[in-house]
Coordinates of C-alpha atoms in Angstrom, one line a residue:
X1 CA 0.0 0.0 0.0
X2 CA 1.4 3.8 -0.9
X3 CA 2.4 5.7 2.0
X4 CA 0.1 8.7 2.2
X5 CA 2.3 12.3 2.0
X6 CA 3.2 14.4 4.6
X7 CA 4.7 18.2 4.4
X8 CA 6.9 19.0 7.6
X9 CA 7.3 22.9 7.7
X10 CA 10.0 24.4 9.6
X11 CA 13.5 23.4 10.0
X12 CA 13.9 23.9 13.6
X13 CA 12.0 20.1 13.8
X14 CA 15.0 18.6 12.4
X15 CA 17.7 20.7 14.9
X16 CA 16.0 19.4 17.5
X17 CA 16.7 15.9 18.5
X18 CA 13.7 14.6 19.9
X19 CA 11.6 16.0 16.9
X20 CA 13.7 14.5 14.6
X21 CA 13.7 11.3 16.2
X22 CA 9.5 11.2 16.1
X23 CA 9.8 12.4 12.7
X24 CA 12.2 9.3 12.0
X25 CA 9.5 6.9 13.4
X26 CA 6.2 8.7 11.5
X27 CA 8.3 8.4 8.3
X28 CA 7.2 4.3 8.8
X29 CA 4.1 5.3 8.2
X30 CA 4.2 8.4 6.1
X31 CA 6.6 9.4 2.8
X32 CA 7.8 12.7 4.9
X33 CA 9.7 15.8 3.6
X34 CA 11.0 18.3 5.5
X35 CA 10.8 22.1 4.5
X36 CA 13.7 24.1 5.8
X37 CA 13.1 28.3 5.9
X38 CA 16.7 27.8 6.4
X39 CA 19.8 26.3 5.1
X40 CA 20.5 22.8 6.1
X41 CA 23.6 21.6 4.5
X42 CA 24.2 17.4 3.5
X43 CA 25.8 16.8 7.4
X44 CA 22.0 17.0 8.6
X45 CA 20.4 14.2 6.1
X46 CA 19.2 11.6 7.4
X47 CA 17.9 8.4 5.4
X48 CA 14.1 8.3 7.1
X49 CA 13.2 11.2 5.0
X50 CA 13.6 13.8 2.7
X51 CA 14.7 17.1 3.5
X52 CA 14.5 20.2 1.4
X53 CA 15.8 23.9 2.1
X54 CA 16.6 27.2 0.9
X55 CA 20.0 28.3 -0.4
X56 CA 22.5 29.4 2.3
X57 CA 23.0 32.7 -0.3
X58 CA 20.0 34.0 1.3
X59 CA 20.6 35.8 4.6
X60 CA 18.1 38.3 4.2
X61 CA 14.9 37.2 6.7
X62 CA 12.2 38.7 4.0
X63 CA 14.2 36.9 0.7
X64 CA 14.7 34.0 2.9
X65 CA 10.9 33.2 3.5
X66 CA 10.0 34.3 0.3
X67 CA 12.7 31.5 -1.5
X68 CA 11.0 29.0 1.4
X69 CA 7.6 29.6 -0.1
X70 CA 8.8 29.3 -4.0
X71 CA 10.5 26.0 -2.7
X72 CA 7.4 24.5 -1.4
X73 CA 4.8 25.7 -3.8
X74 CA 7.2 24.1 -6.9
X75 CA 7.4 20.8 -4.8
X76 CA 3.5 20.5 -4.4
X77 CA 2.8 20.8 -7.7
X78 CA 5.1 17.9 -8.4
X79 CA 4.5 16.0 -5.1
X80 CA 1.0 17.3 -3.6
X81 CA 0.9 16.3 0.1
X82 CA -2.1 14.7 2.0
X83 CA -0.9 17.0 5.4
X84 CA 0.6 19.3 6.8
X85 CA 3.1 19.5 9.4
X86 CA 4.4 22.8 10.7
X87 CA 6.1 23.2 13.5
X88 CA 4.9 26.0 15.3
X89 CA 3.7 29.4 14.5
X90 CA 6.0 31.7 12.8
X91 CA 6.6 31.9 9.8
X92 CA 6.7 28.0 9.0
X93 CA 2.8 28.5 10.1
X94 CA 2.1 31.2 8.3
X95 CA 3.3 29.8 5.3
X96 CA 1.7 26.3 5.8
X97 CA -2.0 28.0 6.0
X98 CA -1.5 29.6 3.3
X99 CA -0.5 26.4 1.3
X100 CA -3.1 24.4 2.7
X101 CA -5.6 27.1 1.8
X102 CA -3.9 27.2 -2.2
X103 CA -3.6 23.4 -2.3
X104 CA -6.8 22.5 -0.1
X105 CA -4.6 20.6 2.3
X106 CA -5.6 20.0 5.6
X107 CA -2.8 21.7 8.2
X108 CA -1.8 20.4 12.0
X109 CA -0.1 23.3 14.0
X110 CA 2.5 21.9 16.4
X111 CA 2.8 24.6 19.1
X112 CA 6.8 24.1 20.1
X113 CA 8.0 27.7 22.0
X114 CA 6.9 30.7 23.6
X115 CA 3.6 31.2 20.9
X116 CA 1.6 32.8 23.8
X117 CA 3.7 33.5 26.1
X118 CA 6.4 36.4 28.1
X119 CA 9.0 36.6 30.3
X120 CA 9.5 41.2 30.2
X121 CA 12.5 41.0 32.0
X122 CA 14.3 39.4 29.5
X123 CA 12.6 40.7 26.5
X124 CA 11.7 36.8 25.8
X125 CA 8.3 35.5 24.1
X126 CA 6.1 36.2 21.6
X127 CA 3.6 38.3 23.4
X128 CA 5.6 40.6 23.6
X129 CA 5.3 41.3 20.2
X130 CA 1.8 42.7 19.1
X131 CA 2.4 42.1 15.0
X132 CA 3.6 38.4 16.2
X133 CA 1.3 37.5 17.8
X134 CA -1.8 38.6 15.5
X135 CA 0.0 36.3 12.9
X136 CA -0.1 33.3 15.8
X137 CA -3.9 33.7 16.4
X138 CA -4.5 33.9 12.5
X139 CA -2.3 30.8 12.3
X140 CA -4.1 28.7 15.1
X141 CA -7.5 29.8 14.0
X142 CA -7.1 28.5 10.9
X143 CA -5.1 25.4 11.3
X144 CA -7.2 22.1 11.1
X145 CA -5.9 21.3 14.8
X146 CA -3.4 22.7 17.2
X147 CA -1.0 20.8 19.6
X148 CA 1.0 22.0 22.5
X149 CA 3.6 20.0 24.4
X150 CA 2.1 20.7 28.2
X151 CA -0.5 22.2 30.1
X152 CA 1.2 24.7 31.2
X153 CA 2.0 25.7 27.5
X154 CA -1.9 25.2 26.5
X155 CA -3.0 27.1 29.8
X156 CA -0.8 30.5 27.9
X157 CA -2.2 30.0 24.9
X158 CA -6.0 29.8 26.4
X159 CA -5.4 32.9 28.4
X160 CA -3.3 35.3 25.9
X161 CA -4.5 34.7 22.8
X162 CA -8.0 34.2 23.5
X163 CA -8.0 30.8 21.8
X164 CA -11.4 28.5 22.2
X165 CA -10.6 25.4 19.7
X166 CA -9.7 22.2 20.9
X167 CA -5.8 22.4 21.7
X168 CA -4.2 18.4 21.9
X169 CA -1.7 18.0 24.8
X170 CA 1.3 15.6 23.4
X171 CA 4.4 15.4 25.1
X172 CA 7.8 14.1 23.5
X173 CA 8.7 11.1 25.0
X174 CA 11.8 9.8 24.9
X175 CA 13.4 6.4 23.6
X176 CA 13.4 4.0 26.6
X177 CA 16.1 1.8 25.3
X178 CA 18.3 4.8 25.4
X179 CA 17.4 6.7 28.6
X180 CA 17.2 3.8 31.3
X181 CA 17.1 4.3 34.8
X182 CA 20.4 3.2 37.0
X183 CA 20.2 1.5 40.3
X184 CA 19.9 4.6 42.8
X185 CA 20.3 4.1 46.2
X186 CA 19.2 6.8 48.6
X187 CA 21.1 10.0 48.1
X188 CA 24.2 10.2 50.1
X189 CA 26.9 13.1 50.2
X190 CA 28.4 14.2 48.2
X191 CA 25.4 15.0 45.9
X192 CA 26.0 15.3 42.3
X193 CA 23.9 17.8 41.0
X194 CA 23.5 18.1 37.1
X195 CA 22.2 21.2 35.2
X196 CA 21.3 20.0 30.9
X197 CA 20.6 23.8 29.5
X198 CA 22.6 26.0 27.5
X199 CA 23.6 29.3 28.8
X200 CA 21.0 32.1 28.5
X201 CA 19.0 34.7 30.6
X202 CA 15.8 32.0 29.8
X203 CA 17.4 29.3 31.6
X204 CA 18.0 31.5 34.7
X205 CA 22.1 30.1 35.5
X206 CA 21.5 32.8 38.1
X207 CA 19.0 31.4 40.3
X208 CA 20.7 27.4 39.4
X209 CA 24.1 28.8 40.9
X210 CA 22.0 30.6 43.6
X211 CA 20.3 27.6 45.4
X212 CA 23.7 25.6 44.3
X213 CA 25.4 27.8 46.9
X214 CA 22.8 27.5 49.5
X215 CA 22.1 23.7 49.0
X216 CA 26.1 23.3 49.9
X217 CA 25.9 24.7 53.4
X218 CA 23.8 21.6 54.4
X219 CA 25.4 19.1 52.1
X220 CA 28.8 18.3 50.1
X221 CA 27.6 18.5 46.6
X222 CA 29.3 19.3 43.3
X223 CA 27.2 20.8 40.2
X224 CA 28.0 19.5 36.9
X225 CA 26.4 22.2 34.0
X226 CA 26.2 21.1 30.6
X227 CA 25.1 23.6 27.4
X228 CA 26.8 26.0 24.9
X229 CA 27.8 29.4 26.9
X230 CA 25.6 32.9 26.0
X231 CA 26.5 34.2 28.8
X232 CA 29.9 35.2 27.4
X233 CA 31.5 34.2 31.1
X234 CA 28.8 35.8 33.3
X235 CA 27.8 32.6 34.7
X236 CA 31.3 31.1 35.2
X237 CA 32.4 34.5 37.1
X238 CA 28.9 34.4 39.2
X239 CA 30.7 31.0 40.5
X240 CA 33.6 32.6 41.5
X241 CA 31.9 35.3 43.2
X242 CA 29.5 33.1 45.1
X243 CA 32.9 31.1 46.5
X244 CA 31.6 28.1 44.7
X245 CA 33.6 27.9 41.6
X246 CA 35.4 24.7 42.9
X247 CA 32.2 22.8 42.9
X248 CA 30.9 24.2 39.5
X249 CA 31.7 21.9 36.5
X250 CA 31.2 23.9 32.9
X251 CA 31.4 21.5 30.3
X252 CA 30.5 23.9 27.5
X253 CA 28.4 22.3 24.3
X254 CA 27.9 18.4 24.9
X255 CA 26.7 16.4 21.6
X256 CA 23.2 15.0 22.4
X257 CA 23.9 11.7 21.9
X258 CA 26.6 11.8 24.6
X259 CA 24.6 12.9 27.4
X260 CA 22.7 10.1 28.5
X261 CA 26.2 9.2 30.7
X262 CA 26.0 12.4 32.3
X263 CA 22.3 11.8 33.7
X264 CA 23.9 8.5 34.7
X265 CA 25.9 9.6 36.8
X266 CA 23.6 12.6 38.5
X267 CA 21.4 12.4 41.5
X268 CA 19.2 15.5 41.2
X269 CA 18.6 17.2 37.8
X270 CA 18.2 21.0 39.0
X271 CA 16.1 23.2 36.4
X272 CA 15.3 26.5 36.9
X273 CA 14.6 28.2 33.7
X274 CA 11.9 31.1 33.7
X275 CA 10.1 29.3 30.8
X276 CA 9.4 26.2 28.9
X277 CA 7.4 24.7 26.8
X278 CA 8.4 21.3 28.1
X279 CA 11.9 20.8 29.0
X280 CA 13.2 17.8 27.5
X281 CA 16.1 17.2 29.7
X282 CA 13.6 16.8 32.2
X283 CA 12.1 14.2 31.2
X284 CA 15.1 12.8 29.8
X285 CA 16.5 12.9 33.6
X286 CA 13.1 11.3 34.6
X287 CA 13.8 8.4 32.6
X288 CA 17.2 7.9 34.4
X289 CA 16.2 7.7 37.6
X290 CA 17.5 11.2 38.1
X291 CA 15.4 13.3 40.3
X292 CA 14.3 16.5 39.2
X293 CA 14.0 19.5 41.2
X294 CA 13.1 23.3 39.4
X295 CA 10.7 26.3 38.6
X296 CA 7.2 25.4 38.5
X297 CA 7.4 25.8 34.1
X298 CA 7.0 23.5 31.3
X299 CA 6.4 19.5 32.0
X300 CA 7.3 20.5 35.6
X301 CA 4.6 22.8 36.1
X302 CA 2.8 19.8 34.8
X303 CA 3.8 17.1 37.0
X304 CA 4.9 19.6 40.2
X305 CA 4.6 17.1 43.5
X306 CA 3.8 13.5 41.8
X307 CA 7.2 13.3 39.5
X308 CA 9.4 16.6 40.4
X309 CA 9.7 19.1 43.4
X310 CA 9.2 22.7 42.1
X311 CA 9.5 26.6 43.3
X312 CA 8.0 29.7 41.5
X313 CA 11.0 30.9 39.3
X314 CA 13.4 32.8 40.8
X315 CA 13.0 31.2 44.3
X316 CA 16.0 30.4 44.7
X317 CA 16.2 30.0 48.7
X318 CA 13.0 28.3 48.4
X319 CA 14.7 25.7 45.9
X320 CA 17.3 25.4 47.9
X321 CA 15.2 24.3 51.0
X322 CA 13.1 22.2 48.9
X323 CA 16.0 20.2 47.6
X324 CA 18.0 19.9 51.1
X325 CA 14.2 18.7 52.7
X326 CA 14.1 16.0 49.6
X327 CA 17.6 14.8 50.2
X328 CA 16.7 14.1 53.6
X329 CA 13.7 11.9 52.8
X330 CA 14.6 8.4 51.3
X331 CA 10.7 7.5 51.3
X332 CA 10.2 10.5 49.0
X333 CA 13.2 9.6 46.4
X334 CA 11.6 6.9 46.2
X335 CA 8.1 7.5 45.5
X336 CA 9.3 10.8 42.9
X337 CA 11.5 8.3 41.1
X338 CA 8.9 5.6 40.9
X339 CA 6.7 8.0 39.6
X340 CA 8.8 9.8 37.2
X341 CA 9.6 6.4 35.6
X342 CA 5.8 5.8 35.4
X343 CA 5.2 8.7 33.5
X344 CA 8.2 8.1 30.9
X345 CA 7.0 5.0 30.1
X346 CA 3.4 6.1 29.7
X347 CA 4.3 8.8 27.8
X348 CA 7.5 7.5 25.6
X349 CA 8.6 7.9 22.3
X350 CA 7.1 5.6 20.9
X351 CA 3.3 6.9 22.4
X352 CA 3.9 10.3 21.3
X353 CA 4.2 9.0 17.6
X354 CA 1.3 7.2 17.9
X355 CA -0.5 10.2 19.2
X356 CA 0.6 12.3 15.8
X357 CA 0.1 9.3 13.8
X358 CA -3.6 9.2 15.3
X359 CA -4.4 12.8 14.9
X360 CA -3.2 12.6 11.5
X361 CA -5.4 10.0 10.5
X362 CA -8.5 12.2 11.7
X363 CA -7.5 15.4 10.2
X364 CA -7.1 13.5 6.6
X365 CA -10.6 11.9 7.2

């Protein structure tokens, strides 16, 4: 039987390895081809699908999305698609409605970032943004259904966008027989903390180094960060100034593939970003066996008290508290852990295929 067509719009699904590894299992099921809006040179083919993307010569934003949409249009007439894929908003969204609308095919808009949401100290999120955010209404209104990762991502969208159509909650598992949970035994000193999230004012370093300092009064404990550095420094001289720089590990950038043996070796997984839309390394620590302790945002905010212990961001003090109290409760490792690993399973991979695969099938029909 021919595999039905399916349209993937927006290259930041492939960059991301968790998208590109459902889009690696729905390619069983579907012929897929990837739209880039930017360039994606022959290092990022893969063999489960097709990938297609505009010439690195165009740097200019406004020629950029114009080549994107020439690029798709001349590959539907060749290759007419039974679905649309785009991953999120803007402009991959923009462009997929208007496709669907020229081509009368039906279009599935995966919510992935800050759509609906703002953090003003930071400048972060598109809310913050009127003109953005009237394309991101127009976009959802007129997709043929809308996704978002969490609750706490749908729960934005509901409230600042003013958004009544049915909104499907998937999650992105992960692959079990990659992330597996080690034997832990109760937590004894010295802790090894574990931080997986590159270096920005949205991941909040400050408040993670700020608890790290006050969690290390109570307990030995040494904090392992891995992600690429925006900070240009700030972060590592933060250390130094809170006297912990000793205890502070910066790997720098880590390939994804090698940093399952980090969450191997970790006890608590601290994550205190001022948004998310899920948080990925969380649930990769999850499937570990790592605890996970945090801001109340993204899957956290979601499973805050049955899987994770979380703070409202910035809490720092109140983290810090939270974390020595969990380290001093065997009975509760356990039960967050058991949990955790509950969920995972529940809610892996392989499920949140099957979830797209399933919404597909009723979109089409």
């Amino acid at each position: 039987m021919k595999k039905k067509r399916l349209a993937v719009i927006g290259g930041g699904a492939h960059t991301i390895p968790s998208y590109r590894a459902m889009l690696k299992r729905i390619a069983h099921k579907y012929e897929v081809i990837l739209f880039s809006e930017f360039h994606l040179d022959r290092k990022s083919e893969v063999e489960e699908y097709s990938i297609r993307s505009v010439s690195e010569k165009k740097r200019n934003a406004r020629w950029r999305t114009v080549a994107f949409f020439i690029l798709i249009i001349k590959s539907f007439y060749s290759q007419r698609p039974d679905l649309i894929h785009s991953h999120s908003t803007y402009p991959s969204g923009v462009v997929a409605i208007i496709l669907g609308w020229l081509f009368r095919i039906p279009v599935v808009v995966c919510l992935d970032a800050a759509e609906a949401s703002a953090v003003p100290e930071i400048q972060f999120g598109d809310l913050l943004h009127k003109r953005r955010m009237q394309w991101n209404k127009w976009v959802m209104k007129n997709a043929a259904a809308v996704t978002a990762l969490t609750r706490f991502q749908c729960d934005d969208v509901r409230v600042n966008s003013d958004f009544s159509k049915p909104i499907q909650i998937i999650p992105r598992g992960v692959d079990l027989a990659r992330y597996m949970p080690t034997d832990k035994a109760p937590i004894a000193a010295p802790v090894r903390f574990l931080s997986v999230a590159y270096l920005h004012p949205v991941k909040d370093h400050d408040t993670l180094l700020r608890a790290f300092q006050m969690i290390s009064h109570h307990v030995e404990a040494s904090l392992t960060i891995v992600g690429q550095d925006y900070s240009n420094g700030r972060m590592q001289q933060l250390a130094k100034e809170l006297g912990i720089q000793e205890r502070v590990d910066f790997t720098g950038f880590v390939p994804h593939e090698n940093i399952a043996g980090y969450y191997k070796q970790a006890d608590i997984l601290l994550h205190t970003a001022l948004f998310e839309s899920q948080a990925m390394a969380v649930v990769e620590a999850m499937a570990c066996g790592v605890l996970v302790c945090g801001t109340r945002v993204g899957i956290m905010a979601d499973l805050s008290g049955e899987c994770c212990v979380t703070v409202t961001t910035k809490e720092y003090a109140t983290l810090a508290d939270e974390v020595v109290r969990l380290i001093n409760s065997p009975a509760e490792q356990i039960r967050l852990r058991a949990n955790a690993r509950n969920w995972v399973e529940t809610h892996s991979l392989s499920w949140t295929t099957q979830q797209y695969l399933n919404l597909y099938e009723q979109v089409i029909k």
